mmCIF file of C-alpha atoms in Angstrom:
data_model
loop_
_atom_site.group_PDB
_atom_site.id
_atom_site.type_symbol
_atom_site.label_atom_id
_atom_site.label_comp_id
_atom_site.label_asym_id
_atom_site.label_seq_id
_atom_site.Cartn_x
_atom_site.Cartn_y
_atom_site.Cartn_z
ATOM 1 C CA UNK A 174 -14.055 4.647 -15.409
ATOM 2 C CA UNK A 175 -10.473 5.700 -14.946
ATOM 3 C CA UNK A 176 -8.213 3.570 -12.763
ATOM 4 C CA UNK A 177 -9.728 1.541 -9.959
ATOM 5 C CA UNK A 178 -13.161 1.941 -8.456
ATOM 6 C CA UNK A 179 -14.485 0.403 -5.270
ATOM 7 C CA UNK A 180 -18.008 0.088 -3.930
ATOM 8 C CA UNK A 181 -19.474 0.850 -1.535
ATOM 9 C CA UNK A 182 -17.545 3.860 -0.202
ATOM 10 C CA UNK A 183 -18.615 2.970 3.314
ATOM 11 C CA UNK A 184 -20.870 0.451 4.986
ATOM 12 C CA UNK A 185 -22.169 -0.374 8.437
ATOM 13 C CA UNK A 186 -22.903 -4.056 8.773
ATOM 14 C CA UNK A 187 -24.413 -6.227 11.467
ATOM 15 C CA UNK A 188 -22.249 -9.079 12.705
ATOM 16 C CA UNK A 189 -23.054 -12.356 11.009
ATOM 17 C CA UNK A 190 -24.149 -10.744 7.740
ATOM 18 C CA UNK A 191 -22.575 -11.559 4.396
ATOM 19 C CA UNK A 192 -20.985 -8.684 2.469
ATOM 20 C CA UNK A 193 -19.237 -8.324 -0.879
ATOM 21 C CA UNK A 194 -16.888 -5.439 -1.563
ATOM 22 C CA UNK A 195 -16.566 -4.673 -5.245
ATOM 23 C CA UNK A 196 -13.430 -3.669 -7.115
ATOM 24 C CA UNK A 197 -13.098 -2.890 -10.826
ATOM 25 C CA UNK A 198 -10.094 -1.680 -12.812
ATOM 26 C CA UNK A 199 -9.923 -0.516 -16.402
ATOM 27 C CA UNK A 200 -6.150 -0.580 -16.870
ATOM 28 C CA UNK A 201 -6.038 -4.228 -18.035
ATOM 29 C CA UNK A 202 -3.663 -5.020 -15.189
ATOM 30 C CA UNK A 203 -2.920 -8.672 -14.602
ATOM 31 C CA UNK A 204 -2.409 -8.555 -10.841
ATOM 32 C CA UNK A 205 -4.947 -7.414 -8.252
ATOM 33 C CA UNK A 206 -4.829 -7.225 -4.473
ATOM 34 C CA UNK A 207 -7.023 -6.707 -1.435
ATOM 35 C CA UNK A 208 -5.589 -5.029 1.660
ATOM 36 C CA UNK A 209 -6.980 -3.956 4.969
ATOM 37 C CA UNK A 210 -5.609 -0.958 6.833
ATOM 38 C CA UNK A 211 -6.051 -0.555 10.570
ATOM 39 C CA UNK A 212 -4.877 2.338 12.719
ATOM 40 C CA UNK A 213 -1.251 1.937 13.728
ATOM 41 C CA UNK A 214 -0.681 -1.022 11.448
ATOM 42 C CA UNK A 215 0.674 -1.287 7.948
ATOM 43 C CA UNK A 216 -1.423 -2.411 5.040
ATOM 44 C CA UNK A 217 -1.998 -6.149 5.332
ATOM 45 C CA UNK A 218 -2.589 -8.320 2.300
ATOM 46 C CA UNK A 219 -5.779 -10.382 2.444
ATOM 47 C CA UNK A 220 -5.853 -12.074 -0.968
ATOM 48 C CA UNK A 221 -4.277 -11.514 -4.335
ATOM 49 C CA UNK A 222 -4.639 -12.613 -7.930
ATOM 50 C CA UNK A 223 -1.713 -12.664 -10.348
ATOM 51 C CA UNK A 224 -3.951 -13.212 -13.362
ATOM 52 C CA UNK A 225 -7.587 -13.865 -14.202
ATOM 53 C CA UNK A 226 -8.668 -17.304 -13.015
ATOM 54 C CA UNK A 227 -6.098 -17.563 -10.195
ATOM 55 C CA UNK A 228 -6.103 -16.359 -6.609
ATOM 56 C CA UNK A 229 -3.811 -16.681 -3.609
ATOM 57 C CA UNK A 230 -3.875 -16.118 0.134
ATOM 58 C CA UNK A 231 -2.091 -13.201 1.707
ATOM 59 C CA UNK A 232 -1.117 -12.496 5.281
ATOM 60 C CA UNK A 233 -4.650 -12.336 6.761
ATOM 61 C CA UNK A 234 -7.030 -14.410 4.592
ATOM 62 C CA UNK A 235 -9.258 -15.962 7.275
ATOM 63 C CA UNK A 236 -12.901 -14.921 7.027
ATOM 64 C CA UNK A 237 -12.499 -13.601 3.479
ATOM 65 C CA UNK A 238 -12.832 -15.077 0.007
ATOM 66 C CA UNK A 239 -12.182 -13.718 -3.485
ATOM 67 C CA UNK A 240 -12.797 -14.648 -7.085
ATOM 68 C CA UNK A 241 -11.253 -13.476 -10.363
ATOM 69 C CA UNK A 242 -13.560 -14.432 -13.181
ATOM 70 C CA UNK A 243 -12.147 -11.808 -15.544
ATOM 71 C CA UNK A 244 -9.320 -9.264 -15.745
ATOM 72 C CA UNK A 245 -11.288 -6.260 -14.555
ATOM 73 C CA UNK A 246 -13.161 -7.435 -11.436
ATOM 74 C CA UNK A 247 -11.914 -8.721 -8.104
ATOM 75 C CA UNK A 248 -14.681 -8.886 -5.471
ATOM 76 C CA UNK A 249 -13.948 -9.586 -1.806
ATOM 77 C CA UNK A 250 -16.569 -11.445 0.235
ATOM 78 C CA UNK A 251 -16.984 -11.616 3.976
ATOM 79 C CA UNK A 252 -19.086 -14.729 4.516
ATOM 80 C CA UNK A 253 -20.124 -13.908 8.076
ATOM 81 C CA UNK A 254 -18.830 -10.552 9.265
ATOM 82 C CA UNK A 255 -17.294 -10.124 12.728
ATOM 83 C CA UNK A 256 -16.408 -6.871 14.566
ATOM 84 C CA UNK A 257 -12.660 -7.511 14.100
ATOM 85 C CA UNK A 258 -13.214 -7.048 10.368
ATOM 86 C CA UNK A 259 -13.977 -3.387 10.955
ATOM 87 C CA UNK A 260 -11.333 -1.683 8.836
ATOM 88 C CA UNK A 261 -10.617 0.297 5.700
ATOM 89 C CA UNK A 262 -10.304 -2.009 2.704
ATOM 90 C CA UNK A 263 -8.211 -1.074 -0.310
ATOM 91 C CA UNK A 264 -8.165 -2.808 -3.645
ATOM 92 C CA UNK A 265 -5.050 -2.378 -5.781
ATOM 93 C CA UNK A 266 -3.736 -3.523 -9.135
ATOM 94 C CA UNK A 267 -0.419 -3.724 -10.935
ATOM 95 C CA UNK A 268 0.549 -4.613 -14.465
ATOM 96 C CA UNK A 269 2.342 -7.738 -13.291
ATOM 97 C CA UNK A 270 3.309 -9.262 -9.962
ATOM 98 C CA UNK A 271 7.022 -8.770 -10.637
ATOM 99 C CA UNK A 272 9.620 -6.215 -9.649
ATOM 100 C CA UNK A 273 9.085 -2.568 -10.405
ATOM 101 C CA UNK A 274 5.413 -2.751 -10.926
ATOM 102 C CA UNK A 275 3.840 -0.060 -8.830
ATOM 103 C CA UNK A 276 0.479 -0.799 -7.374
ATOM 104 C CA UNK A 277 -2.411 1.545 -8.069
ATOM 105 C CA UNK A 278 -4.985 1.822 -5.326
ATOM 106 C CA UNK A 279 -8.718 2.326 -5.312
ATOM 107 C CA UNK A 280 -10.270 4.933 -3.004
ATOM 108 C CA UNK A 281 -11.084 2.377 -0.299
ATOM 109 C CA UNK A 282 -14.163 1.050 1.475
ATOM 110 C CA UNK A 283 -14.672 1.939 5.128
ATOM 111 C CA UNK A 284 -16.427 -1.010 6.765
ATOM 112 C CA UNK A 285 -17.854 -1.044 10.276
ATOM 113 C CA UNK A 286 -19.131 -4.319 11.715
ATOM 114 C CA UNK A 287 -21.336 -3.985 14.784
ATOM 115 C CA UNK B 218 10.248 -12.981 10.192
ATOM 116 C CA UNK B 219 9.597 -9.937 8.085
ATOM 117 C CA UNK B 220 9.774 -6.559 9.752
ATOM 118 C CA UNK B 221 9.638 -2.910 8.748
ATOM 119 C CA UNK B 222 10.653 -0.146 11.128
ATOM 120 C CA UNK B 223 9.995 3.554 10.525
ATOM 121 C CA UNK B 224 9.259 6.418 12.926
ATOM 122 C CA UNK B 225 5.623 6.837 13.871
ATOM 123 C CA UNK B 226 5.520 10.604 13.534
ATOM 124 C CA UNK B 227 7.780 13.487 12.516
ATOM 125 C CA UNK B 228 7.321 17.260 12.512
ATOM 126 C CA UNK B 229 9.039 19.698 10.185
ATOM 127 C CA UNK B 230 8.756 23.332 9.131
ATOM 128 C CA UNK B 231 7.508 24.583 5.780
ATOM 129 C CA UNK B 232 10.439 25.180 3.426
ATOM 130 C CA UNK B 233 12.783 22.873 5.348
ATOM 131 C CA UNK B 234 14.187 19.419 4.550
ATOM 132 C CA UNK B 235 13.156 16.186 6.264
ATOM 133 C CA UNK B 236 14.516 12.639 6.060
ATOM 134 C CA UNK B 237 12.280 9.675 6.848
ATOM 135 C CA UNK B 238 14.199 6.501 7.627
ATOM 136 C CA UNK B 239 13.129 2.913 7.112
ATOM 137 C CA UNK B 240 14.886 -0.288 8.113
ATOM 138 C CA UNK B 241 13.631 -3.633 6.907
ATOM 139 C CA UNK B 242 14.087 -7.373 7.182
ATOM 140 C CA UNK B 243 12.419 -9.466 4.511
ATOM 141 C CA UNK B 244 12.539 -12.939 3.015
ATOM 142 C CA UNK B 245 14.354 -12.055 -0.146
ATOM 143 C CA UNK B 246 14.382 -8.621 -1.694
ATOM 144 C CA UNK B 247 13.196 -7.282 -5.035
ATOM 145 C CA UNK B 248 13.311 -3.574 -4.453
ATOM 146 C CA UNK B 249 11.668 -1.057 -2.147
ATOM 147 C CA UNK B 250 8.765 1.310 -2.711
ATOM 148 C CA UNK B 251 7.777 4.540 -0.996
ATOM 149 C CA UNK B 252 4.150 5.618 -1.070
ATOM 150 C CA UNK B 253 2.437 8.769 0.145
ATOM 151 C CA UNK B 254 -0.961 8.599 1.817
ATOM 152 C CA UNK B 255 -2.994 11.658 2.725
ATOM 153 C CA UNK B 256 -5.492 11.223 5.545
ATOM 154 C CA UNK B 257 -8.615 9.448 4.346
ATOM 155 C CA UNK B 258 -7.174 8.724 0.924
ATOM 156 C CA UNK B 259 -5.496 5.862 -0.891
ATOM 157 C CA UNK B 260 -1.712 5.437 -1.043
ATOM 158 C CA UNK B 261 -0.013 6.836 -4.142
ATOM 159 C CA UNK B 262 3.360 5.819 -5.576
ATOM 160 C CA UNK B 263 6.398 8.021 -4.901
ATOM 161 C CA UNK B 264 9.512 6.013 -5.715
ATOM 162 C CA UNK B 265 11.101 2.630 -6.313
ATOM 163 C CA UNK B 266 14.703 1.613 -5.596
ATOM 164 C CA UNK B 267 16.231 -1.727 -6.481
ATOM 165 C CA UNK B 268 19.934 -0.802 -6.630
ATOM 166 C CA UNK B 269 22.000 0.917 -3.953
ATOM 167 C CA UNK B 270 22.165 4.666 -4.121
ATOM 168 C CA UNK B 271 20.088 7.779 -4.430
ATOM 169 C CA UNK B 272 17.199 8.275 -6.849
ATOM 170 C CA UNK B 273 16.112 11.890 -7.261
ATOM 171 C CA UNK B 274 12.707 12.950 -8.511
ATOM 172 C CA UNK B 275 12.019 16.649 -8.117
ATOM 173 C CA UNK B 276 11.700 17.622 -4.451
ATOM 174 C CA UNK B 277 11.691 13.968 -3.388
ATOM 175 C CA UNK B 278 14.683 11.618 -3.294
ATOM 176 C CA UNK B 279 14.956 8.035 -2.092
ATOM 177 C CA UNK B 280 18.038 6.172 -0.977
ATOM 178 C CA UNK B 281 18.696 2.453 -0.620
ATOM 179 C CA UNK B 282 21.417 0.378 1.027
ATOM 180 C CA UNK B 283 20.668 -3.294 0.515
ATOM 181 C CA UNK B 284 23.545 -4.507 2.696
ATOM 182 C CA UNK B 285 22.230 -2.486 5.640
ATOM 183 C CA UNK B 286 18.536 -3.140 5.014
ATOM 184 C CA UNK B 287 18.016 0.589 5.052
ATOM 185 C CA UNK B 288 16.243 3.214 3.003
ATOM 186 C CA UNK B 289 15.303 6.830 3.455
ATOM 187 C CA UNK B 290 12.992 9.302 1.770
ATOM 188 C CA UNK B 291 14.252 12.873 1.577
ATOM 189 C CA UNK B 292 11.760 15.676 1.083
ATOM 190 C CA UNK B 293 13.103 19.140 0.224
ATOM 191 C CA UNK B 294 11.439 22.563 0.216
ATOM 192 C CA UNK B 295 8.580 21.233 2.289
ATOM 193 C CA UNK B 296 5.097 22.447 1.469
ATOM 194 C CA UNK B 297 1.959 22.225 3.578
ATOM 195 C CA UNK B 298 0.527 19.717 1.100
ATOM 196 C CA UNK B 299 3.355 17.317 2.034
ATOM 197 C CA UNK B 300 1.586 16.681 5.334
ATOM 198 C CA UNK B 301 0.752 12.993 4.937
ATOM 199 C CA UNK B 302 1.846 9.528 5.940
ATOM 200 C CA UNK B 303 4.817 8.017 4.129
ATOM 201 C CA UNK B 304 4.823 4.261 3.734
ATOM 202 C CA UNK B 305 7.957 2.180 3.247
ATOM 203 C CA UNK B 306 7.322 -1.148 1.471
ATOM 204 C CA UNK B 307 10.008 -3.612 0.400
ATOM 205 C CA UNK B 308 9.140 -6.298 -2.136
ATOM 206 C CA UNK B 309 9.950 -9.818 -0.890
ATOM 207 C CA UNK B 310 11.042 -12.916 -2.776
ATOM 208 C CA UNK B 311 7.408 -13.695 -3.707
ATOM 209 C CA UNK B 312 6.948 -10.191 -5.116
ATOM 210 C CA UNK B 313 4.634 -9.306 -2.256
ATOM 211 C CA UNK B 314 4.881 -5.826 -0.743
ATOM 212 C CA UNK B 315 5.601 -5.827 2.994
ATOM 213 C CA UNK B 316 4.189 -2.583 4.377
ATOM 214 C CA UNK B 317 5.460 -0.533 7.270
ATOM 215 C CA UNK B 318 2.926 1.231 9.507
ATOM 216 C CA UNK B 319 3.967 4.527 7.983
ATOM 217 C CA UNK B 320 5.436 7.785 9.219
ATOM 218 C CA UNK B 321 2.987 10.615 9.772
ATOM 219 C CA UNK B 322 4.663 13.842 8.693
ATOM 220 C CA UNK B 323 3.290 17.071 10.146
ATOM 221 C CA UNK B 324 4.337 20.312 8.437
ATOM 222 C CA UNK B 325 4.141 23.517 10.451
ATOM 223 C CA UNK B 326 4.128 27.019 8.953
#
C-alpha cells in the first residue's frame, strides 16, 4: 500500500441499505477526513478525525457515522442510504490538523443510491 | 458565513498564460491551498500561501492578499495536460479547509 486506498471503487446501493466505505492510509498521518463531492459544488466535509480515538462532525454529517479505532483506518458508514447520498466520496489524510499540512486524497468511491 | 468565489470555467490556448482568481470570506484564516483535480480523479496539492505575496513553483505560481481576501493561481506555458479543475481552499480558524467549487480550465491547441 502506498498512500491512501479506498474501497469499493464504485457501488450501486438500494435505498435503506447500510453501507460502509473503507479508507486506509499507510503514511502514519494523525488527521483523516471524509468529503463528498457533488457536481457544481465544492468538496464538503462530512466527518474528520484529528487523531486515533477521536472524531468530529464536519459541514454535512447527517446520515453518516465514522470511527477511528487506529491510526490507519477511517471507515464511513451510511446507516440507511438515501438517494441524496449519491455522490463521489473522498477520504483524505494529513500529518496534523494544523496550518501547512497538505491533505492527501484517496482515489474516491462513486456511490449511487437508487 | 464562509464563502469562496472562483470562475466556473475558463478557456486558454496551449503555450499561453492563464490566471485563475479566487476571493474568499472565512471565519479566521490560516493560509490558502490550491489543488488540481483531473476529471474522475482525486485532488492533488499544488501550492500553499500563508503570507502575502507570490510563491513560484515551476510553471505554477500562487499569489495571496490577506487584506483583500484574494488569491490567484498563475499557470504559464500551458500544456494540454493542464486541462483540469483548480480548487481554491482557504484554511479557517479551526484548521478546516473551505473548498470552492473549482474552476474548470479547458486548454485548446
